Amino acid sequence: MAIAATQTRYRVEGMDCASCASKIDKAVRGVTGVEDVSVSVTAGTMTVKHGDGQDLGAVEDRVRRLGYKVSPLASAAPTTVGAKPDHDHKHDHDHGACSGHDHAHARHVHDHDHDDHDDHDNHAGHDHGKHDHGKHDHGAQSEAPALAGLHGHDHGPSSGPWWRSGKGHLTIAAGVALVAAYGIGHLFPSIAVWAFDIAMLVGLVPIARRAFVAARYGMPFTIEMLMTIAAVGAVIIGAAEEGAAVVFLFLVGELLEGVAAGKARASIQSLASLVPKTALLEEEGRTKEVPAEMLAVGAVILVRPGDRIPADGVIVSGESAIDEAPVTGESTPKRKETADIVFAGTVNGDGALRIRVTASAADNTIARVIKLVEEAQESKAPTERFIDRFSRYYTPGVVVVAALVAILPPLLGGASWNEWIYKGLAILLIGCPCALVISTPAAIAASLSAGARRGLLLKGGAVLETVGKITAAAFDKTGTLTEGKPKVTDIVPLGREEAEVLRLAAALEAGSSHPLATAILAKAAERNVLAPVARDSKALGGKGVTGSIDGLALFLGSPKAAASETALPADIVTRIEAFNHEGKTVSVLLAGGVPAGLIAMRDEPREDAIAGLSALRAAGVRTLMLTGDNARTAQAIGSKLGLEVHAELLPQDKQRIVNELKAQGLTVAKVGDGINDAPALAAADIGIAMGGGTDVALETADAAVLHGRVSDVAGMVSLSRRTMTNIHQNITMALGLKAVFLVTTIAGITGLWPAILADTGATVLVTMNALRLLRAKAG
């Protein structure tokens, strides 16, 4: 039996820049049995792909030795309440509790993670909730010194004030030591050098430890190693004061990076805080307050006016305006009633609702969005992969250049050794690739978070890069460009008032769930037309419906069925054909055997479709409609929206057209519902699923538009292009600053202090520039 690969996800605390991620990545890849590793600085997560029976302790040990906190993300579902036994069973099964490797993983979590199971307030049952990992111990203290409080990056929690973190403590200690050294130097000049040496060691010892651990795992050229060499070199050439200051400035820079990285991380994880902690569960006719994460699929909950909805579900009774702005960014509250879907984290407006839970806490829309974004942040964009490869050669190259600058002028030109070693050490610090390496992932992580908060989901940096390059967008019609349900577009009265025609038609259709009946009833409700009760109502299969009101015999049905009841005048037949030519379906109302009115219906374009397609065309994107619907209807919608129409297509035809567009050199996005468009979505450069929340095939497409707004596709393109501009700005800043300081250092204008500022300053600048994308609007 083949050994299946298993994935285990971890929360890693203390990462604040891309070099942290690359160190962890390389160290964990060196563990026997590990097949693949993905690390996200922004999400603070690591996913390890390994064989069953893998010794995960070795993985965790390596990460800890590098100076980070690591803890497995719990995979077991919490005990649920409110469901019938069969729901409970399904719920457990959905969480993988029945699979062998999950049993093993659950045991692993229980062995090492006792304290976190008490932390229900922080969603301890999810893959992606906030976790209180400050308590994690894993018994590792006996196996490996975890460098408690002794490393250049972070040992404290990723959340909370910076001064409470391990990194904050270390930076403050180094600052105090530096000030004390200055004081001692002024009072006792003879021991000033020793005072600065000690002040430098306060910050340098933990940095050096991490440098040597990283070197042991095959990474000799880390920023910590460059810092260690530069600081030790400064002591040797008698520049201990500058060495101590440089170590302190480095720690300050790292602290700022950590704060910036925490902001990006909080942006997406704040979505989790939208879901209330408790819910009002209905059981045996009574309500009781229970933890929201304990709700089982099938449980019925009560949501009072003004409360946040604690779970994804379907309204069982009641109606209310639901404010979806916290989750989707949709500013106008949506009116929802029985059988409508609602999402966790949205706010109930003016009516009490009873809701049947359709997804557990770990599987609700917000949880899935967070998980998708975290996984996306772990995947690397092409630009990021290029920068990683570049920095692999760049850093050793800088070390060689620094060595040559330090050695050649004294050897060949008889220059001062101290002066040129000092310049060589400054070049070492300038050469650190931190700012360059973070330039791409910082921008991409910020964009993925900003997009997710507006209902734009992109599965990773590669997708985000490609979306901005699209030159053609092929849309499905039904449910993508249109609402997916017919609406009444025209009412033509024949010898009666328009309101009367609608009143009689609504009376006949009362209680029917047929899409055309629903459209007529919706129009009557919209116009406040009260329908009387029809007597002897009867549906005639495939023809229409009959009944009577106050003794008047009524019929509402297709033109063909109406023509079989009575002869339709030529002018009415002409009107019907005109409506049909516009892609509209017509129902004829007969009253007492005489035509009383025509009602035309059509699946209308979404409200923002015209604006959304115009925005795409303005961005240089060719727009097409690929639909299986009849040519007449498709052409009518297409001409209204102003796009190219291909109708009466089978799924394989859509795929063929996408391939033809690609053969013309176009970069193609296919926008559809992600299910019947599967072949075309797969063939396109980017497949975008469109729909509402759980209806979206999130797992099949490259990207998804959660609210079903056509303009969001243009918003996605715009977000991608802004991101790429931001990345280019970041790379220019990172390399530009280094180039300037390289020249000024060799010219003797700047020394060690500006050199470290060139590195950490550039890193902070790049990170802050990337964080601007968090505030960017999606469209």
Coordinates of C-alpha atoms in Angstrom, one line a residue, residues 492 494 558-560 562-564 566-581 584 586 588 595 597-598 632:
V492 CA -48.8 45.3 -21.7
L494 CA -55.1 44.9 -23.3
S558 CA -47.6 30.6 -22.9
P559 CA -48.7 32.2 -26.1
K560 CA -49.1 28.8 -27.7
A562 CA -53.3 30.9 -25.0
A563 CA -53.8 30.6 -28.8
S564 CA -55.3 27.1 -28.3
T566 CA -58.8 31.7 -28.1
A567 CA -57.6 33.3 -31.4
L568 CA -54.9 36.0 -30.7
P569 CA -55.2 39.2 -32.8
A570 CA -52.3 39.8 -35.3
D571 CA -51.0 42.9 -33.5
I572 CA -50.7 40.9 -30.2
V573 CA -48.9 38.1 -32.0
T574 CA -46.5 40.8 -33.5
R575 CA -45.8 42.2 -30.0
I576 CA -45.1 38.7 -28.6
E577 CA -42.6 38.0 -31.5
A578 CA -40.9 41.4 -30.8
F579 CA -40.5 40.4 -27.1
N580 CA -39.2 37.0 -28.1
H581 CA -36.7 38.6 -30.4
K584 CA -37.9 37.7 -23.4
V586 CA -44.0 36.1 -22.6
V588 CA -50.5 35.8 -21.9
P595 CA -56.7 38.6 -24.0
G597 CA -52.6 41.5 -21.0
L598 CA -49.1 40.4 -21.8
R632 CA -31.6 35.1 -29.8

